[in-house]
Coordinates of C-alpha atoms and ligand atoms in Angstrom, one line a residue:
M84 CA 0.0 -0.1 -0.1
S85 CA 1.1 3.3 -1.5
M86 CA 0.5 6.7 0.3
E87 CA 1.3 10.7 -0.6
T88 CA 4.3 11.5 2.0
K89 CA 4.7 15.2 2.6
W90 CA 7.7 16.9 3.2
W91 CA 7.6 19.8 4.9
K92 CA 10.8 21.9 3.8
Q93 CA 12.9 23.7 6.1
T94 CA 11.4 27.3 6.6
E95 CA 13.3 30.2 8.6
N96 CA 9.6 31.7 8.5
T97 CA 8.0 31.4 12.0
R98 CA 4.2 31.1 10.5
D99 CA 5.0 28.6 8.1
L100 CA 6.8 26.5 10.6
D101 CA 4.1 26.6 13.0
A102 CA 1.4 25.6 10.1
Q103 CA 3.9 22.3 9.4
V104 CA 4.2 21.7 13.2
Q105 CA 0.1 21.8 13.2
E106 CA -0.7 19.6 10.3
A107 CA 1.9 17.1 11.4
S108 CA 0.5 16.8 14.8
T109 CA -3.2 16.8 13.1
L110 CA -2.0 13.6 11.6
L111 CA 0.1 12.1 14.6
K112 CA -3.7 12.5 16.5
D113 CA -5.2 11.0 13.7
K114 CA -2.8 7.7 14.1
Q115 CA -0.6 8.4 11.2
V116 CA 3.2 7.9 11.1
V117 CA 5.6 11.3 10.7
A118 CA 9.3 11.5 10.8
F119 CA 10.8 14.4 12.4
P120 CA 14.4 15.3 13.3
T121 CA 15.8 15.1 16.9
E122 CA 19.4 15.8 18.0
T123 CA 20.8 12.4 17.4
V124 CA 18.8 10.9 14.1
Y125 CA 15.6 11.4 12.6
G126 CA 12.4 9.5 14.3
L127 CA 9.3 8.1 12.8
G128 CA 7.0 8.8 15.5
A129 CA 3.2 7.6 16.0
D130 CA 1.1 8.2 19.6
A131 CA 2.6 5.8 21.6
T132 CA -0.6 4.8 23.6
E133 CA -2.4 4.1 20.3
E134 CA -1.5 0.6 19.5
E135 CA -2.8 1.0 15.8
A136 CA -0.7 4.1 15.3
V137 CA 2.6 2.2 16.6
Q138 CA 1.8 -0.8 14.3
R139 CA 2.3 1.4 11.8
I140 CA 5.6 2.2 12.7
F141 CA 6.4 -1.5 12.6
E142 CA 5.3 -1.8 9.0
A143 CA 6.7 1.2 7.3
K144 CA 10.0 0.1 8.5
G145 CA 9.8 -3.3 8.0
R146 CA 10.9 -3.6 11.7
P147 CA 10.6 -7.0 13.7
A148 CA 7.7 -7.1 16.3
D149 CA 10.0 -8.3 19.2
N150 CA 12.4 -5.3 18.9
P151 CA 10.8 -2.3 21.5
L152 CA 10.4 1.5 20.3
I153 CA 11.6 4.4 22.4
V154 CA 9.2 7.2 23.7
H155 CA 9.7 10.6 23.3
V156 CA 8.9 13.0 26.3
A157 CA 8.1 17.0 26.3
D158 CA 8.5 17.0 29.8
E159 CA 9.1 14.9 32.9
E160 CA 5.3 14.7 33.9
Q161 CA 4.9 12.8 30.5
V162 CA 7.3 10.5 32.0
G163 CA 5.2 10.0 35.2
Q164 CA 2.1 8.9 33.2
L165 CA 4.3 6.3 31.5
V166 CA 6.5 4.4 34.0
A167 CA 5.7 2.7 37.7
E168 CA 8.3 4.6 39.5
I169 CA 11.6 7.0 38.8
P170 CA 14.5 5.5 40.7
P171 CA 16.9 8.1 42.1
V172 CA 19.6 6.8 39.7
A173 CA 17.4 8.0 36.8
R174 CA 16.1 11.1 38.7
K175 CA 19.8 12.0 38.6
L176 CA 20.5 10.8 34.6
M177 CA 17.3 12.9 33.7
D178 CA 18.2 16.3 35.6
E179 CA 21.9 15.9 34.1
F180 CA 21.5 14.8 30.6
W181 CA 17.5 15.9 29.5
P182 CA 17.0 17.2 26.9
G183 CA 19.4 15.2 25.3
P184 CA 20.4 12.4 23.5
L185 CA 20.2 9.7 26.6
T186 CA 17.2 7.1 26.7
L187 CA 16.3 5.5 30.4
V188 CA 15.0 2.1 30.4
L189 CA 12.5 2.2 33.5
K190 CA 9.8 -0.3 34.6
S191 CA 6.6 0.4 32.6
N192 CA 2.7 1.1 34.3
G193 CA 1.1 -0.4 31.3
T194 CA -0.2 3.0 29.8
A195 CA 1.9 2.9 26.3
A196 CA 0.7 0.8 23.8
V197 CA 1.7 -2.9 24.1
N198 CA 3.4 -3.1 20.9
V199 CA 5.7 0.0 21.9
T200 CA 7.3 -2.1 24.7
A201 CA 7.6 -5.7 22.5
G202 CA 5.6 -7.1 25.7
L203 CA 8.5 -5.9 28.0
S204 CA 7.5 -5.0 31.6
T205 CA 10.1 -1.8 31.2
I206 CA 9.9 1.2 28.6
G207 CA 12.7 3.4 27.3
I208 CA 12.2 6.7 27.2
R209 CA 14.0 9.8 26.4
M210 CA 13.2 13.7 26.0
P211 CA 15.4 15.1 22.7
D212 CA 17.1 18.2 22.5
H213 CA 15.9 19.6 19.4
P214 CA 13.3 22.4 19.0
L215 CA 11.3 20.8 16.3
A216 CA 11.0 17.7 18.3
L217 CA 9.8 19.4 21.4
T218 CA 7.3 21.7 19.5
L219 CA 5.9 18.8 17.8
L220 CA 5.6 16.7 21.1
R221 CA 4.1 19.7 23.5
E222 CA 1.8 20.5 20.1
T223 CA 0.4 16.8 19.6
G224 CA 0.5 16.6 23.4
K225 CA 0.8 12.6 23.6
P226 CA 4.4 10.7 24.2
L227 CA 5.5 9.9 20.9
A228 CA 7.2 6.3 19.9
A229 CA 9.8 6.8 18.1
P230 CA 12.9 4.2 16.4
S231 CA 15.0 5.7 13.9
A232 CA 13.3 6.5 10.6
N233 CA 15.2 4.4 8.5
R234 CA 13.9 1.0 6.7
S235 CA 15.0 -1.7 9.2
G236 CA 18.7 -2.7 8.6
R237 CA 19.7 0.5 6.8
P238 CA 22.2 3.2 7.7
S239 CA 20.1 5.6 10.8
P240 CA 18.6 9.0 8.8
T241 CA 20.5 12.2 9.7
T242 CA 18.6 14.1 6.8
A243 CA 15.1 14.4 5.5
E244 CA 16.8 13.4 2.2
H245 CA 17.8 10.2 4.2
V246 CA 14.2 9.5 5.5
Y247 CA 12.8 10.3 1.9
Q248 CA 14.6 7.7 0.2
D249 CA 13.8 4.7 2.8
L250 CA 10.2 5.9 3.7
D251 CA 8.6 7.8 0.8
G252 CA 5.2 6.4 0.3
K253 CA 5.0 4.3 3.2
I254 CA 4.5 7.5 5.7
A255 CA 2.4 10.4 6.3
G256 CA 5.1 12.9 6.2
I257 CA 8.4 14.3 7.3
L258 CA 9.2 17.5 9.0
D259 CA 12.4 18.8 7.7
G260 CA 14.8 20.3 10.3
G261 CA 18.0 19.9 8.2
P262 CA 21.0 17.7 9.0
T263 CA 20.8 16.5 12.7
G264 CA 24.2 17.2 14.9
V265 CA 25.3 14.0 16.7
G266 CA 24.7 12.0 14.1
V267 CA 24.7 8.8 16.1
E268 CA 21.7 7.2 18.3
S269 CA 21.2 7.7 22.1
T270 CA 22.7 6.0 24.8
V271 CA 20.7 3.5 26.0
V272 CA 21.0 2.9 30.0
D273 CA 18.9 0.5 31.6
C274 CA 18.1 2.3 35.4
T275 CA 15.9 -1.0 36.3
T276 CA 18.8 -2.9 37.9
E277 CA 20.8 -2.2 41.1
M278 CA 23.7 -0.8 39.0
P279 CA 22.8 1.3 35.7
V280 CA 23.8 -0.7 32.7
I281 CA 24.8 0.6 29.3
L282 CA 22.4 -1.5 26.6
R283 CA 23.5 1.0 23.8
P284 CA 26.7 3.4 23.2
G285 CA 25.4 6.7 22.1
G286 CA 25.5 10.3 22.4
V287 CA 25.9 10.8 26.1
T288 CA 29.3 8.6 26.6
K289 CA 30.4 6.3 29.3
E290 CA 32.7 9.0 30.6
D291 CA 29.9 11.6 31.0
L292 CA 27.7 9.0 32.8
E293 CA 31.1 8.1 35.1
R294 CA 31.0 11.7 35.7
V295 CA 27.6 11.8 37.3
L296 CA 27.2 8.2 38.5
K297 CA 29.2 5.9 41.2
Q298 CA 29.5 3.2 39.0
V299 CA 27.6 2.4 35.5
M300 CA 28.7 -1.0 33.8
M301 CA 29.0 -1.7 29.7
D302 CA 26.3 -4.8 28.9
P303 CA 28.6 -7.8 28.6
A304 CA 26.7 -8.6 25.5
L305 CA 28.1 -5.4 23.7
A306 CA 31.7 -7.3 23.8
D307 CA 30.2 -10.2 22.0
E308 CA 28.5 -8.5 19.0
K309 CA 32.0 -6.8 18.5
Q310 CA 33.4 -10.3 17.7
K311 CA 30.7 -11.0 15.0
P312 CA 32.0 -9.3 12.3
K313 CA 34.9 -11.1 12.6
S314 CA 33.3 -14.6 11.7
P315 CA 33.3 -15.0 8.1
G316 CA 30.2 -14.9 6.1
M317 CA 28.7 -12.9 8.5
K318 CA 25.3 -11.6 7.1
Y319 CA 24.7 -7.9 7.4
T320 CA 21.4 -7.0 8.7
H321 CA 22.4 -3.8 10.9
Y322 CA 23.3 0.0 9.5
A323 CA 24.1 -1.6 6.3
P324 CA 25.2 0.2 3.4
E325 CA 24.2 -0.5 -0.4
S326 CA 27.5 -2.4 -0.9
P327 CA 29.4 -4.7 1.6
L328 CA 31.9 -2.9 4.3
W329 CA 35.2 -3.9 5.1
L330 CA 37.2 -2.2 8.2
V331 CA 40.8 -1.9 8.4
E332 CA 42.9 -1.9 11.5
G333 CA 46.1 -0.8 11.4
N334 CA 48.2 2.3 10.7
D335 CA 47.3 4.4 7.8
D336 CA 50.4 2.5 5.6
F337 CA 48.8 -0.5 6.3
F338 CA 45.2 0.6 5.1
S339 CA 46.9 2.3 2.2
R340 CA 48.4 -0.9 1.1
Q341 CA 45.2 -2.9 1.5
L342 CA 43.7 -0.4 -0.8
H343 CA 46.3 -0.8 -3.4
E344 CA 46.0 -4.7 -3.4
L345 CA 42.2 -4.5 -3.6
K346 CA 42.3 -2.3 -6.7
K347 CA 44.9 -4.3 -8.5
D348 CA 42.7 -7.3 -8.3
G349 CA 40.0 -5.3 -10.2
N350 CA 37.5 -4.3 -7.2
R351 CA 35.9 -0.8 -7.4
V352 CA 36.4 0.5 -3.7
G353 CA 34.9 3.3 -2.1
V354 CA 36.9 4.4 1.2
I355 CA 35.6 6.3 4.1
A356 CA 38.5 7.9 5.7
S357 CA 39.4 10.8 8.5
D358 CA 40.6 13.8 7.5
E359 CA 44.1 12.8 8.4
L360 CA 44.4 9.4 6.6
A361 CA 42.8 11.0 3.3
E362 CA 45.5 13.3 3.3
K363 CA 47.8 10.3 2.3
L364 CA 45.7 8.7 0.1
D365 CA 45.3 8.9 -3.7
H366 CA 42.2 7.6 -4.2
Y367 CA 38.3 8.2 -5.3
P368 CA 35.9 7.9 -4.7
L369 CA 36.7 8.7 -0.9
I370 CA 34.1 10.5 1.5
R371 CA 36.0 12.1 4.6
C372 CA 34.4 12.0 7.4
G373 CA 36.1 14.7 9.8
S374 CA 38.8 14.4 12.3
R375 CA 40.4 11.1 13.8
S376 CA 40.9 13.9 16.8
Q377 CA 37.5 15.0 16.9
L378 CA 35.0 12.0 17.0
H379 CA 32.2 14.2 17.4
Q380 CA 32.9 15.3 13.5
V381 CA 33.1 11.4 13.0
A382 CA 29.5 10.6 14.5
E383 CA 27.7 13.1 12.8
K384 CA 29.2 12.1 9.5
L385 CA 29.0 8.6 9.2
Y386 CA 25.8 7.8 8.5
G387 CA 25.5 9.9 5.6
A388 CA 28.8 8.6 4.4
L389 CA 27.5 5.1 4.9
R390 CA 24.4 6.0 2.3
E391 CA 26.9 7.7 0.1
F392 CA 28.1 4.7 -1.8
K393 CA 25.5 3.1 -4.1
E394 CA 26.2 -0.5 -5.1
S395 CA 26.1 0.3 -8.8
D396 CA 29.4 2.4 -8.1
V397 CA 31.4 0.0 -5.9
D398 CA 32.1 -3.3 -5.1
L399 CA 33.0 -2.9 -1.8
I400 CA 33.7 0.0 1.1
L401 CA 36.7 0.5 3.0
C402 CA 36.9 2.1 6.0
E403 CA 39.2 2.7 9.1
T404 CA 38.6 1.8 12.6
F405 CA 38.5 4.8 15.6
S406 CA 39.3 5.3 19.2
E407 CA 36.8 3.6 21.4
E408 CA 36.8 6.7 23.7
G409 CA 34.0 8.8 24.1
V410 CA 31.7 8.7 21.8
G411 CA 34.2 6.7 19.7
A412 CA 32.4 3.5 21.5
A413 CA 29.3 4.4 19.8
I414 CA 30.8 4.9 16.4
M415 CA 32.6 1.5 16.6
N416 CA 29.6 -0.6 17.6
R417 CA 27.8 0.7 14.7
L418 CA 30.7 0.3 12.6
N419 CA 31.0 -3.1 13.7
K420 CA 27.5 -4.4 13.3
A421 CA 27.5 -2.9 9.4
A422 CA 30.5 -4.4 8.5
V423 CA 31.1 -8.1 6.9
K424 CA 34.6 -8.2 7.5
R425 CA 37.6 -6.9 9.9
I426 CA 41.3 -6.7 8.0
Q427 CA 44.1 -6.5 10.7
T428 CA 47.8 -6.1 10.8
F429 CA 48.4 -9.1 13.2
Ligands
TXA108 O1 18.6 8.6 19.2 C1 17.8 7.9 19.5 O2 17.7 7.0 20.5 C2 16.8 7.7 18.1 C3 16.1 8.8 18.1 C4 14.9 8.7 16.9 O3 15.3 9.5 19.0 N1 15.9 6.4 18.0 C5 16.5 5.4 18.1 O4 15.4 4.1 18.2 O5 17.5 5.1 18.2 P1 15.8 2.3 17.6 O6 14.4 2.0 17.9 O7 16.1 2.9 16.2 O8 16.4 2.0 18.8 C6 15.9 1.9 20.1 C7 16.6 0.9 21.0 C8 16.9 -0.5 20.6 O9 18.4 -0.9 20.3 C9 15.9 -1.2 21.5 O10 16.3 -2.6 21.5 C10 16.3 -0.4 22.7 O11 16.4 1.0 22.4 N2 15.1 -0.1 23.7 C11 13.9 0.5 23.4 N3 13.2 0.4 24.4 C12 13.9 -1.0 25.7 C13 13.7 -1.5 26.6 N4 12.3 -1.3 27.1 N5 14.4 -2.3 27.2 C14 15.5 -2.7 26.5 N6 15.8 -1.8 25.3 C15 15.2 -1.3 24.5
MG109 MG1 17.6 2.2 14.5

C-alpha cells in the first residue's frame, strides 16, 4: 500500500513552521506516522498510547515486532504517566542529561501501547534536545514512540533526504529540520537494575555518565557483538550500506597497502576516511568523515557516509577503525555491526 508522503521543507518563517507542525501533529493525532528531526537522528513518530498508530511504525520500517521502541517526551510529567517509578539514579540522569541523547529504561506502568515495549515490562524513554521535536511533542500533547526513521537494517537517517529515500510512500510526512547534529543514536541505559547498565553506547558517553554516577557498566553482550563481524560470511543486517563494508584495523600505511591490493585485483573500492588518512591516500571515490581526533565530527558524518556509496558504483567500502574513547564507543559499535569483514595487521 502506498500513500502520499508530505515533505515539509525547512523554513525560516515562523508562521510557516507553526503551520507545518500543526499539520504534522494533526496527522499524529489521527494515528498516522510522521518523521521528525531529533539531535541524534531522524525519528519515525506515532502516538505511543495507540496500538494501531504504533503498528504503522513497524509496517513502514519492516521492523521485527520483538524490538521495542523508544518513547519521546516533552517534559518529566509525561514520564510519570508512563512508568511505575522513577528511581533516584534515573532522576539524577534526567536532571543532568535531559533534554539530550540519553534513553532511560524504566519499569512501565502499562499506559503505553503494548507493541511499544514489545511485551516487555520495561519502557525506554527520552527527551530529545531539538526545538522542532519538542514543539511537535507539545503540540501533539502525547508521548511519541519513535525509532530511527530508516528502513530496518539500513543506516539511520541524519537528513530528511535519507528518510525520503527509505520511506517515501510509506509514511504520512517528514518534518525537515536540516541535518542532525550528534549523528549517532542516544545512549540506552537500563535503570531497573541495582547498577545502571549501558545497553547501547550513544551520544552521551560512558565518561559523561561516570561523572554523575558512582558506577555504571557496559552490557557484556556488547563485547560479544563486537566479535561477530570477525566471523566470515556474517550477513549484514544492521546499519548496512548498499555495498559490503570492510573495516581496516592498522596504521595508515597498512590501510594504503590494503586499498592498493584490492584495486589491483580489479575491485571498485569506495573509501570512508578521516581527514588525516584522506591526506595520505590518492584515491577516488573517497568520503571524508572529519578528524579522527574530533570524534564528534566522525559521529555526525558516519551514517551519511555509509549511505553515499551506491551498489552500482562500488564493489566494496573500506573504512578505517577509530578510538573507542568517548563517542568513539558508539561509532565503533555501529561500524562493527555494519561491517561484514575486518582486516587486521596481526
Ligand atoms: O537517538 C535515538 O535513540 C533515536 C531517536 C529517533 O530518538 N531512536 C532510536 O530508536 O535509535 P531505535 O528504535 O532505532 O532504537 C531503540 C533501541 C533499540 O536497540 C531497542 O532495542 C532499545 O532501544 N530499547 C527500547 N526500549 C527498550 C527496553 N524497554 N529495554 C531495552 N532496550 C530497549
Ligand atoms: Mg534504529
